Short mmCIF file of C-alpha atoms and ligand atoms in Angstrom, two decimals:
data_model
loop_
_atom_site.label_atom_id
_atom_site.label_comp_id
_atom_site.label_asym_id
_atom_site.label_seq_id
_atom_site.Cartn_x
_atom_site.Cartn_y
_atom_site.Cartn_z
CA UNK A 1 28.68 18.75 -15.67
CA UNK A 2 29.51 21.93 -13.73
CA UNK A 3 31.18 22.17 -10.35
CA UNK A 4 32.12 19.68 -7.66
CA UNK A 5 29.32 18.21 -5.61
CA UNK A 6 29.22 16.57 -2.24
CA UNK A 7 26.51 14.23 -3.51
CA UNK A 8 26.03 12.52 -6.84
CA UNK A 9 22.31 11.96 -6.42
CA UNK A 10 19.45 13.21 -4.27
CA UNK A 11 16.81 10.72 -3.23
CA UNK A 12 13.57 12.32 -2.06
CA UNK A 13 11.66 10.07 0.31
CA UNK A 14 12.91 7.25 2.56
CA UNK A 15 10.19 4.67 2.13
CA UNK A 16 11.12 1.32 0.66
CA UNK A 17 11.39 2.80 -2.86
CA UNK A 18 13.72 5.54 -1.64
CA UNK A 19 16.00 3.45 0.56
CA UNK A 20 16.30 0.85 -2.23
CA UNK A 21 17.14 3.57 -4.73
CA UNK A 22 19.79 5.00 -2.38
CA UNK A 23 21.41 1.58 -1.86
CA UNK A 24 21.41 0.80 -5.60
CA UNK A 25 22.88 4.21 -6.41
CA UNK A 26 25.68 3.53 -3.95
CA UNK A 27 26.19 0.10 -5.49
CA UNK A 28 26.76 1.93 -8.80
CA UNK A 29 29.37 4.15 -7.20
CA UNK A 30 27.18 7.23 -6.62
CA UNK A 31 27.03 9.08 -3.29
CA UNK A 32 23.39 9.61 -2.32
CA UNK A 33 21.77 12.25 -0.14
CA UNK A 34 18.34 11.23 1.17
CA UNK A 35 15.81 13.91 2.06
CA UNK A 36 12.91 12.62 4.13
CA UNK A 37 9.90 14.71 5.15
CA UNK A 38 9.02 12.86 8.33
CA UNK A 39 10.97 12.38 11.54
CA UNK A 40 11.45 8.72 10.64
CA UNK A 41 12.17 6.51 7.65
CA UNK A 42 9.84 3.82 6.34
CA UNK A 43 7.06 5.92 4.80
CA UNK A 44 3.80 3.97 4.59
CA UNK A 45 5.37 1.26 6.76
CA UNK A 46 5.58 2.15 10.40
CA UNK A 47 6.37 -0.44 13.05
CA UNK A 48 5.16 0.09 16.61
CA UNK A 49 4.24 -1.96 19.67
CA UNK A 50 0.95 -2.34 21.42
CA UNK A 51 1.09 -3.75 24.93
CA UNK A 52 4.11 -5.80 23.96
CA UNK A 53 2.75 -6.98 20.58
CA UNK A 54 4.55 -5.71 17.48
CA UNK A 55 2.14 -3.90 15.19
CA UNK A 56 2.35 -2.18 11.82
CA UNK A 57 0.38 0.99 11.14
CA UNK A 58 0.89 0.56 7.41
CA UNK A 59 2.29 -2.19 5.24
CA UNK A 60 2.88 -5.22 7.44
CA UNK A 61 2.77 -8.45 5.50
CA UNK A 62 4.75 -10.24 2.85
CA UNK A 63 3.86 -13.18 0.68
CA UNK A 64 6.61 -15.72 -0.06
CA UNK A 65 5.58 -15.08 -3.71
CA UNK A 66 7.02 -11.54 -3.45
CA UNK A 67 10.45 -12.43 -4.66
CA UNK A 68 12.13 -9.04 -4.27
CA UNK A 69 10.96 -8.71 -0.68
CA UNK A 70 12.05 -12.30 0.02
CA UNK A 71 15.47 -11.50 -1.42
CA UNK A 72 15.80 -8.58 1.02
CA UNK A 73 14.81 -10.73 4.00
CA UNK A 74 17.33 -13.29 2.90
CA UNK A 75 20.05 -10.70 2.39
CA UNK A 76 19.63 -9.32 5.91
CA UNK A 77 18.95 -12.64 7.59
CA UNK A 78 15.45 -11.65 8.74
CA UNK A 79 13.07 -14.59 9.07
CA UNK A 80 9.47 -14.43 7.88
CA UNK A 81 7.08 -15.32 10.67
CA UNK A 82 4.57 -17.74 9.16
CA UNK A 83 0.80 -17.48 9.59
CA UNK A 84 0.46 -15.01 12.45
CA UNK A 85 -3.33 -14.62 12.11
CA UNK A 86 -5.69 -17.00 13.95
CA UNK A 87 -8.32 -18.52 11.62
CA UNK A 88 -11.72 -16.85 12.29
CA UNK A 89 -14.26 -19.08 14.08
CA UNK A 90 -17.06 -16.77 13.11
CA UNK A 91 -17.71 -13.86 10.77
CA UNK A 92 -19.97 -10.85 10.37
CA UNK A 93 -21.20 -9.88 6.90
CA UNK A 94 -23.79 -7.48 5.50
CA UNK A 95 -27.25 -8.75 4.72
CA UNK A 96 -30.06 -6.66 3.20
CA UNK A 97 -30.89 -3.05 4.24
CA UNK A 98 -27.54 -2.20 5.73
CA UNK A 99 -27.88 -4.82 8.47
CA UNK A 100 -25.08 -7.12 9.60
CA UNK A 101 -25.39 -10.76 10.63
CA UNK A 102 -23.13 -13.40 12.17
CA UNK A 103 -22.08 -16.45 10.18
CA UNK A 104 -19.93 -19.50 10.67
CA UNK A 105 -16.30 -18.43 9.94
CA UNK A 106 -15.00 -21.28 7.74
CA UNK A 107 -18.29 -21.46 5.80
CA UNK A 108 -18.67 -17.76 5.05
CA UNK A 109 -15.03 -17.17 4.29
CA UNK A 110 -15.11 -20.26 2.05
CA UNK A 111 -17.99 -18.67 0.13
CA UNK A 112 -16.06 -15.40 -0.16
CA UNK A 113 -13.13 -17.38 -1.54
CA UNK A 114 -15.35 -19.02 -4.17
CA UNK A 115 -16.66 -15.62 -5.21
CA UNK A 116 -13.18 -14.19 -5.45
CA UNK A 117 -12.12 -17.08 -7.64
CA UNK A 118 -15.17 -16.50 -9.83
CA UNK A 119 -14.50 -12.80 -10.39
CA UNK A 120 -10.98 -13.52 -11.62
CA UNK A 121 -11.95 -16.34 -13.98
CA UNK A 122 -10.07 -15.72 -17.26
CA UNK A 123 -7.64 -13.17 -15.81
CA UNK A 124 -4.77 -15.57 -16.59
CA UNK A 125 -5.48 -14.96 -20.29
CA UNK A 126 -5.31 -11.20 -19.77
CA UNK A 127 -2.22 -11.32 -17.60
CA UNK A 128 -0.21 -14.41 -18.55
CA UNK A 129 2.94 -12.65 -17.27
CA UNK A 130 1.65 -10.62 -14.33
CA UNK A 131 5.05 -8.93 -13.91
CA UNK A 132 4.52 -7.43 -17.35
CA UNK A 133 0.88 -6.29 -17.17
CA UNK A 134 0.76 -4.86 -20.71
CA UNK A 135 2.20 -8.00 -22.35
CA UNK A 136 -1.11 -8.94 -24.03
CA UNK A 137 -1.32 -5.48 -25.67
CA UNK A 138 -4.78 -4.77 -27.07
CA UNK A 139 -6.38 -7.54 -24.98
CA UNK A 140 -5.48 -5.96 -21.64
CA UNK A 141 -5.95 -2.42 -22.99
CA UNK A 142 -9.52 -3.35 -23.89
CA UNK A 143 -10.37 -3.79 -20.21
CA UNK A 144 -8.05 -1.09 -18.79
CA UNK A 145 -10.94 1.34 -18.34
CA UNK A 146 -13.17 -1.21 -16.57
CA UNK A 147 -13.73 -0.55 -12.88
CA UNK A 148 -14.18 -3.36 -10.40
CA UNK A 149 -17.81 -2.30 -10.02
CA UNK A 150 -18.40 -2.60 -13.76
CA UNK A 151 -16.73 -5.98 -13.79
CA UNK A 152 -18.97 -7.26 -10.96
CA UNK A 153 -22.03 -5.94 -12.80
CA UNK A 154 -21.15 -8.19 -15.76
CA UNK A 155 -21.25 -11.32 -13.59
CA UNK A 156 -24.94 -11.24 -12.58
CA UNK A 157 -24.23 -12.34 -9.03
CA UNK A 158 -27.07 -12.71 -6.52
CA UNK A 159 -27.52 -9.57 -4.36
CA UNK A 160 -25.97 -11.36 -1.35
CA UNK A 161 -22.96 -12.66 -3.32
CA UNK A 162 -22.49 -9.28 -4.94
CA UNK A 163 -22.52 -7.43 -1.66
CA UNK A 164 -20.09 -9.89 0.00
CA UNK A 165 -17.51 -9.84 -2.74
CA UNK A 166 -18.02 -6.11 -3.17
CA UNK A 167 -17.02 -5.54 0.47
CA UNK A 168 -13.69 -7.09 -0.42
CA UNK A 169 -12.94 -5.34 -3.71
CA UNK A 170 -14.29 -2.02 -2.45
CA UNK A 171 -11.87 -2.20 0.48
CA UNK A 172 -8.92 -2.78 -1.83
CA UNK A 173 -10.16 0.11 -3.99
CA UNK A 174 -10.14 2.59 -1.13
CA UNK A 175 -13.82 2.53 -0.23
CA UNK A 176 -15.79 2.07 -3.44
CA UNK A 177 -15.34 -0.56 -6.14
CA UNK A 178 -16.04 1.99 -8.86
CA UNK A 179 -12.67 3.60 -8.01
CA UNK A 180 -10.45 0.55 -8.51
CA UNK A 181 -9.40 -0.83 -11.91
CA UNK A 182 -10.48 -4.42 -12.49
CA UNK A 183 -7.14 -5.09 -14.22
CA UNK A 184 -5.22 -3.94 -11.14
CA UNK A 185 -6.82 -6.37 -8.75
CA UNK A 186 -6.73 -9.10 -11.41
CA UNK A 187 -3.00 -8.48 -11.59
CA UNK A 188 -2.69 -8.98 -7.80
CA UNK A 189 -4.62 -12.22 -8.17
CA UNK A 190 -2.35 -13.46 -10.95
CA UNK A 191 0.81 -12.35 -9.13
CA UNK A 192 -0.47 -14.36 -6.18
CA UNK A 193 -0.57 -17.48 -8.30
CA UNK A 194 -4.14 -17.15 -9.66
CA UNK A 195 -5.60 -19.42 -6.97
CA UNK A 196 -7.20 -18.94 -3.59
CA UNK A 197 -4.68 -21.09 -1.73
CA UNK A 198 -1.81 -18.83 -2.78
CA UNK A 199 -3.86 -15.59 -2.68
CA UNK A 200 -4.29 -15.94 1.05
CA UNK A 201 -0.51 -15.74 1.50
CA UNK A 202 -0.59 -11.99 0.85
CA UNK A 203 -1.82 -11.45 4.43
CA UNK A 204 -0.59 -12.83 7.69
CA UNK A 205 3.17 -13.32 7.35
CA UNK A 206 5.48 -10.68 8.69
CA UNK A 207 9.21 -10.14 8.99
CA UNK A 208 10.27 -11.05 12.51
CA UNK A 209 11.89 -7.65 13.11
CA UNK A 210 9.05 -5.52 11.64
CA UNK A 211 9.13 -3.52 8.43
CA UNK A 212 11.10 -0.52 9.62
CA UNK A 213 14.06 -2.63 10.71
CA UNK A 214 14.25 -4.00 7.17
CA UNK A 215 14.09 -0.51 5.68
CA UNK A 216 16.88 0.55 8.04
CA UNK A 217 19.07 -2.35 6.92
CA UNK A 218 18.67 -1.32 3.29
CA UNK A 219 19.44 2.32 4.15
CA UNK A 220 22.53 1.31 6.13
CA UNK A 221 23.92 -0.28 2.96
CA UNK A 222 23.35 2.98 1.06
CA UNK A 223 25.86 4.76 3.31
CA UNK A 224 23.82 7.84 2.51
CA UNK A 225 23.60 11.19 4.23
CA UNK A 226 20.06 11.31 5.62
CA UNK A 227 18.20 14.49 6.47
CA UNK A 228 14.97 13.80 8.34
CA UNK A 229 12.27 16.48 8.83
CA UNK A 230 13.10 17.80 5.37
CA UNK A 231 9.96 17.98 3.24
CA UNK A 232 10.84 18.96 -0.29
CA UNK A 233 8.84 21.85 -1.73
CA UNK A 234 10.48 22.39 -5.12
CA UNK A 235 12.57 20.55 -7.71
CA UNK A 236 14.26 22.52 -10.50
CA UNK A 237 16.23 20.83 -13.26
CA UNK A 238 18.34 23.13 -15.46
CA UNK A 239 19.58 20.31 -17.67
CA UNK A 240 22.85 19.98 -15.79
CA UNK A 241 21.89 19.98 -12.16
CA UNK A 242 18.82 19.20 -10.11
CA UNK A 243 18.23 21.80 -7.40
CA UNK A 244 16.01 20.69 -4.57
CA UNK A 245 14.49 23.13 -2.08
CA UNK A 246 12.91 22.06 1.18
CA UNK A 247 9.91 23.71 2.78
CA UNK A 248 12.26 25.49 5.19
CA UNK A 249 14.24 26.91 2.28
CA UNK A 250 17.34 24.70 2.44
CA UNK A 251 18.77 23.97 -0.98
CA UNK A 252 20.68 20.94 -2.23
CA UNK A 253 21.91 20.11 -5.70
CA UNK A 254 23.23 17.09 -7.51
CA UNK A 255 23.48 15.89 -11.13
CA UNK A 256 20.45 13.59 -10.70
CA UNK A 257 17.52 12.97 -8.37
CA UNK A 258 15.17 10.13 -7.60
CA UNK A 259 11.71 11.26 -6.55
CA UNK A 260 10.54 8.42 -4.29
CA UNK A 261 7.33 9.87 -2.90
CA UNK A 262 3.86 8.53 -3.73
CA UNK A 263 2.24 9.96 -6.89
CA UNK A 264 -0.52 11.26 -4.56
CA UNK A 265 1.92 13.86 -3.18
CA UNK A 266 3.50 14.98 -6.48
CA UNK A 267 0.90 17.77 -6.63
CA UNK A 268 2.37 19.29 -3.43
CA UNK A 269 5.79 19.81 -5.07
CA UNK A 270 6.66 22.61 -7.46
CA UNK A 271 8.40 21.24 -10.59
CA UNK A 272 10.51 23.31 -12.96
CA UNK A 273 10.13 22.33 -15.77
CA UNK A 274 6.56 21.24 -15.07
CA UNK A 275 5.78 17.54 -15.02
CA UNK A 276 5.04 15.82 -18.33
CA UNK A 277 1.31 15.61 -19.17
CA UNK A 278 0.93 11.95 -18.12
CA UNK A 279 2.61 12.54 -14.77
CA UNK A 280 0.57 15.70 -14.21
CA UNK A 281 -2.64 13.76 -14.91
CA UNK A 282 -1.75 11.01 -12.46
CA UNK A 283 -0.62 13.59 -9.91
CA UNK A 284 -4.18 14.94 -9.94
CA UNK A 285 -5.84 11.52 -9.82
CA UNK A 286 -3.38 9.81 -7.47
CA UNK A 287 -2.51 6.13 -7.79
CA UNK A 288 -2.77 5.24 -4.11
CA UNK A 289 -6.24 4.82 -2.68
CA UNK A 290 -7.15 8.25 -1.36
CA UNK A 291 -8.44 7.32 2.09
CA UNK A 292 -6.88 4.75 4.35
CA UNK A 293 -6.55 4.43 8.08
CA UNK A 294 -5.23 1.40 9.91
CA UNK A 295 -6.62 0.67 13.37
CA UNK A 296 -5.58 -1.62 16.20
CA UNK A 297 -8.21 -2.24 18.86
CA UNK A 298 -7.79 -4.05 22.16
CA UNK A 299 -11.21 -5.43 23.03
CA UNK A 300 -12.79 -7.65 25.67
CA UNK A 301 -15.55 -10.05 24.80
CA UNK A 302 -16.70 -13.61 25.15
CA UNK A 303 -15.93 -14.66 21.59
CA UNK A 304 -13.24 -16.32 19.52
CA UNK A 305 -11.30 -15.08 16.47
CA UNK A 306 -13.59 -13.14 14.17
CA UNK A 307 -13.60 -11.62 10.68
CA UNK A 308 -15.94 -8.68 10.04
CA UNK A 309 -16.91 -7.02 6.76
CA UNK A 310 -19.29 -4.11 6.32
CA UNK A 311 -20.85 -2.59 3.20
CA UNK A 312 -18.79 -0.44 0.88
CA UNK A 313 -18.29 3.08 2.13
CA UNK A 314 -18.72 1.94 5.77
CA UNK A 315 -16.36 3.52 8.29
CA UNK A 316 -14.48 0.37 9.29
CA UNK A 317 -14.12 -2.66 7.01
CA UNK A 318 -12.60 -5.20 7.27
CA UNK A 319 -11.90 -5.77 10.95
CA UNK A 320 -10.42 -9.03 12.17
CA UNK A 321 -8.62 -10.75 15.03
CA UNK A 322 -4.87 -10.36 14.95
CA UNK A 323 -3.88 -11.85 18.33
CA UNK A 324 -5.82 -13.69 21.04
CA UNK A 325 -4.47 -12.09 24.24
CA UNK A 326 -6.07 -14.35 26.86
CA UNK A 327 -8.52 -13.44 29.68
CA UNK A 328 -11.24 -12.76 27.11
CA UNK A 329 -9.22 -10.07 25.38
CA UNK A 330 -8.06 -9.87 21.80
CA UNK A 331 -6.24 -7.49 19.50
CA UNK A 332 -8.21 -6.66 16.38
CA UNK A 333 -6.88 -4.86 13.34
CA UNK A 334 -8.96 -3.05 10.79
CA UNK A 335 -8.93 -0.63 7.90
CA UNK A 336 -10.99 2.44 7.16
CA UNK A 337 -11.44 4.11 3.80
CA UNK A 338 -13.99 6.59 5.04
CA UNK A 339 -12.52 10.15 5.12
CA UNK A 340 -15.16 11.29 7.60
CA UNK A 341 -14.24 8.70 10.18
CA UNK A 342 -11.96 10.59 12.54
CA UNK A 343 -9.85 7.87 14.10
CA UNK A 344 -8.37 10.31 16.59
CA UNK A 345 -11.80 10.50 18.34
CA UNK A 346 -12.40 7.57 20.71
CA UNK A 347 -16.17 8.13 20.75
CA UNK A 348 -16.32 7.63 16.96
CA UNK A 349 -14.21 4.48 17.22
CA UNK A 350 -16.41 3.15 20.01
CA UNK A 351 -19.58 3.87 18.03
CA UNK A 352 -18.28 2.13 14.92
CA UNK A 353 -17.16 -0.89 16.92
CA UNK A 354 -20.56 -1.17 18.56
CA UNK A 355 -22.20 -1.55 15.12
CA UNK A 356 -19.75 -4.25 14.02
CA UNK A 357 -19.33 -6.18 17.29
CA UNK A 358 -22.01 -5.05 19.77
CA UNK A 359 -20.74 -7.32 22.54
CA UNK A 360 -17.13 -6.15 22.32
CA UNK A 361 -15.87 -3.73 24.94
CA UNK A 362 -13.21 -1.34 23.66
CA UNK A 363 -10.30 -1.17 26.12
CA UNK A 364 -7.93 0.98 24.06
CA UNK A 365 -6.87 1.52 20.45
CA UNK A 366 -4.17 2.92 18.19
CA UNK A 367 -4.54 4.20 14.66
CA UNK A 368 -2.95 6.13 11.85
CA UNK A 369 -4.79 8.01 9.11
CA UNK A 370 -2.68 7.83 5.93
CA UNK A 371 -5.21 9.72 3.81
CA UNK A 372 -4.89 12.89 5.90
CA UNK A 373 -1.14 12.42 6.38
CA UNK A 374 0.42 15.14 4.14
CA UNK A 375 3.34 12.89 3.18
CA UNK A 376 1.25 10.04 1.81
CA UNK A 377 -2.22 11.52 1.05
CA UNK A 378 -3.48 7.96 0.67
CA UNK A 379 -2.86 4.30 1.36
CA UNK A 380 -1.51 1.52 -0.86
CA UNK A 381 -1.49 1.97 -4.63
CA UNK A 382 -4.31 0.44 -6.63
CA UNK A 383 -4.60 1.80 -10.14
CA UNK A 384 -7.71 3.68 -11.10
CA UNK A 385 -9.58 2.69 -14.29
CA UNK A 386 -7.59 3.88 -17.29
CA UNK A 387 -4.20 4.24 -15.61
CA UNK A 388 -2.49 1.02 -16.75
CA UNK A 389 -1.70 2.17 -20.31
CA UNK A 390 0.12 5.19 -18.79
CA UNK A 391 2.52 3.00 -16.79
CA UNK A 392 5.40 2.74 -19.30
CA UNK A 393 5.48 6.53 -19.63
CA UNK A 394 5.16 7.06 -15.86
CA UNK A 395 8.21 4.87 -15.34
CA UNK A 396 10.34 7.16 -17.55
CA UNK A 397 12.55 9.89 -16.02
CA UNK A 398 11.70 13.53 -16.55
CA UNK A 399 14.99 15.22 -17.49
CA UNK A 400 17.39 14.38 -14.69
CA UNK A 401 14.68 13.19 -12.29
CA UNK A 402 13.71 9.52 -12.06
CA UNK A 403 10.50 8.38 -10.38
CA UNK A 404 9.95 5.57 -7.86
CA UNK A 405 7.09 4.34 -5.68
CA UNK A 406 4.90 1.30 -5.22
CA UNK A 407 2.35 2.58 -7.75
CA UNK A 408 4.97 2.66 -10.49
CA UNK A 409 5.90 -0.99 -10.23
CA UNK A 410 5.38 -3.36 -13.12
CA UNK A 411 4.88 -6.25 -10.71
CA UNK A 412 3.53 -5.93 -7.17
CA UNK A 413 2.05 -2.42 -7.54
CA UNK A 414 0.66 -1.37 -4.17
CA UNK A 415 3.04 -3.52 -2.16
CA UNK A 416 6.47 -3.13 -0.59
CA UNK A 417 7.82 -5.55 -3.19
CA UNK A 418 6.67 -3.11 -5.87
CA UNK A 419 8.30 -0.19 -4.06
CA UNK A 420 11.58 -2.11 -4.03
CA UNK A 421 11.23 -2.91 -7.74
CA UNK A 422 10.60 0.74 -8.64
CA UNK A 423 13.43 2.01 -6.43
CA UNK A 424 15.92 -0.28 -8.13
CA UNK A 425 14.67 0.76 -11.59
CA UNK A 426 14.87 4.47 -10.76
CA UNK A 427 18.44 4.08 -9.42
CA UNK A 428 19.52 2.38 -12.65
CA UNK A 429 17.91 5.19 -14.68
CA UNK A 430 19.50 7.90 -12.53
CA UNK A 431 22.93 6.28 -12.75
CA UNK A 432 22.57 6.14 -16.52
CA UNK A 433 21.62 9.82 -16.65
CA UNK A 434 24.59 10.73 -14.42
CA UNK A 435 27.12 8.76 -16.46
C1 FAD B 501 -2.75 0.60 5.78
C2 FAD B 501 -1.77 0.02 4.79
C3 FAD B 501 -1.59 -1.34 4.74
C4 FAD B 501 -0.71 -1.91 3.84
N1 FAD B 501 -0.47 -3.24 3.84
C5 FAD B 501 0.54 -3.76 3.10
C6 FAD B 501 1.00 -5.10 3.30
O1 FAD B 501 0.52 -5.80 4.16
N2 FAD B 501 2.03 -5.54 2.52
C7 FAD B 501 2.63 -4.74 1.58
O2 FAD B 501 3.57 -5.22 0.92
N3 FAD B 501 2.24 -3.47 1.40
C8 FAD B 501 1.24 -2.95 2.16
N4 FAD B 501 0.90 -1.64 2.02
C9 FAD B 501 1.55 -0.86 0.99
C10 FAD B 501 2.98 -0.48 1.35
O3 FAD B 501 3.01 0.11 2.62
C11 FAD B 501 3.49 0.48 0.30
O4 FAD B 501 3.32 -0.12 -0.98
C12 FAD B 501 4.95 0.87 0.46
O5 FAD B 501 5.32 1.08 1.77
C13 FAD B 501 5.24 2.07 -0.40
O6 FAD B 501 6.60 2.44 -0.34
P1 FAD B 501 7.12 3.73 -1.14
O7 FAD B 501 8.53 3.87 -0.83
O8 FAD B 501 6.67 3.62 -2.56
O9 FAD B 501 6.27 4.92 -0.55
P2 FAD B 501 6.27 5.52 0.94
O10 FAD B 501 6.43 4.41 1.89
O11 FAD B 501 5.06 6.34 1.03
O12 FAD B 501 7.58 6.40 0.99
C14 FAD B 501 7.60 7.71 0.49
C15 FAD B 501 8.44 8.55 1.44
O13 FAD B 501 8.49 9.88 0.91
C16 FAD B 501 8.36 10.78 1.99
N5 FAD B 501 7.86 12.04 1.46
C17 FAD B 501 6.61 12.35 1.05
N6 FAD B 501 6.57 13.60 0.61
C18 FAD B 501 7.81 14.12 0.73
C19 FAD B 501 8.41 15.38 0.43
N7 FAD B 501 7.72 16.40 -0.07
N8 FAD B 501 9.73 15.52 0.69
C20 FAD B 501 10.48 14.53 1.22
N9 FAD B 501 9.96 13.33 1.53
C21 FAD B 501 8.65 13.12 1.26
C22 FAD B 501 7.39 10.12 2.93
O14 FAD B 501 7.49 10.64 4.23
C23 FAD B 501 7.84 8.66 2.84
O15 FAD B 501 8.83 8.35 3.79
C24 FAD B 501 0.00 -1.06 2.93
C25 FAD B 501 -0.21 0.32 2.97
C26 FAD B 501 -1.08 0.86 3.89
C27 FAD B 501 -1.25 2.35 3.93
#
């Protein structure tokens, strides 16, 4: 190794993968520098408040089944707030010809649960160890190219059942069920215990302090130098040193680097030497769903807690009650995977709400569009058909650069737990390279 360096490792990106990598590098005796593009840490988690209620613009919930996340909460003494969502009294679902209708909440959500259970029948045989998704070898590879849409087609569901369950899997897939891999959602199902009762734990429970406070705790333990507002434009690895150049032209070097940005943004960085073929392919495709906005709407209306789902490709689906505020007001939260829905335009938000809940009056709203955000270019990771077999190679370092992000997790890919897993792995790889 040539020269003396102020830092032993450069971590690019201060989301959960990056802050975990930085802390684990420090734990191995390496001094990390963290370069973060935005003015804040946390990445696709972003805690805010809305009229006194804590909200998350991105990742907001943990399941007690997410062991790595639970370990972090335990480590920093942060309690998990149980069951924050009120159970919907009524629901809105699509019926024929693009129309929506109201249904009883417990009954319709019960039906949705039955359908979900049906579509994952047999996935325990494909994914007996869901933390090791390729463990069944040829058996799982045989379905790796199958999209969620293709899987639904094999089940011969009635048109109503198909459209209801499709609203769910299309949402997870980033708008259309043809874009999501069946194996990826089946893995979520198996990670969540392979049963509806435990599946529902993936939504609704939040750390009492919010996600960004947890990320900050992890970063504090890294004792890292942090540069915010430092988007990285280029990474050059000469075999001895990694030289990192920011968009403003600042240069940093260290013997190793951890690239902890989503695969969706790899294509915005110049790599020398160029990325290996598998990484280059996934950089083009992305692993995170391409379009994702999270909305928070304060509405007034004479109705109780509600759960709304629209057809695939619709501008806002799902939308559901987060908090009953009293005086006929409630705070709804929803997701959009429609790139043409401009959440910065109140008239568009009002129009979309009037289709879903015609009697609701919009008082105000907040939103963030992750798909058009240059530092995420998408939402949560959900593998596309054909990507699973690439995972072992994607998890390997390229020269002196190790990769981390939720989409590269073996376990909870697409979740904060997965980001933590991948950050820890990348730190171990980087420390090995540096030794
Ligand atoms: C709407 C939404 C809802 C979600 N809900 C949940 C949930 O309830 N529970 C859950 O567990 N997960 C959820 N997720 C997923 C979760 O947020 C992610 O899995 C997790 O935050 C990913 O962490 P990461 O560190 O891999 O990536 P990121 O959080 O994206 O971190 C990457 C970091 O790299 C930075 N960066 C990007 N480009 C550059 C560059 N060129 N130079 C320097 N820095 C750069 C970014 O600014 C960012 O800080 C949700 C995601 C979204 C979008």
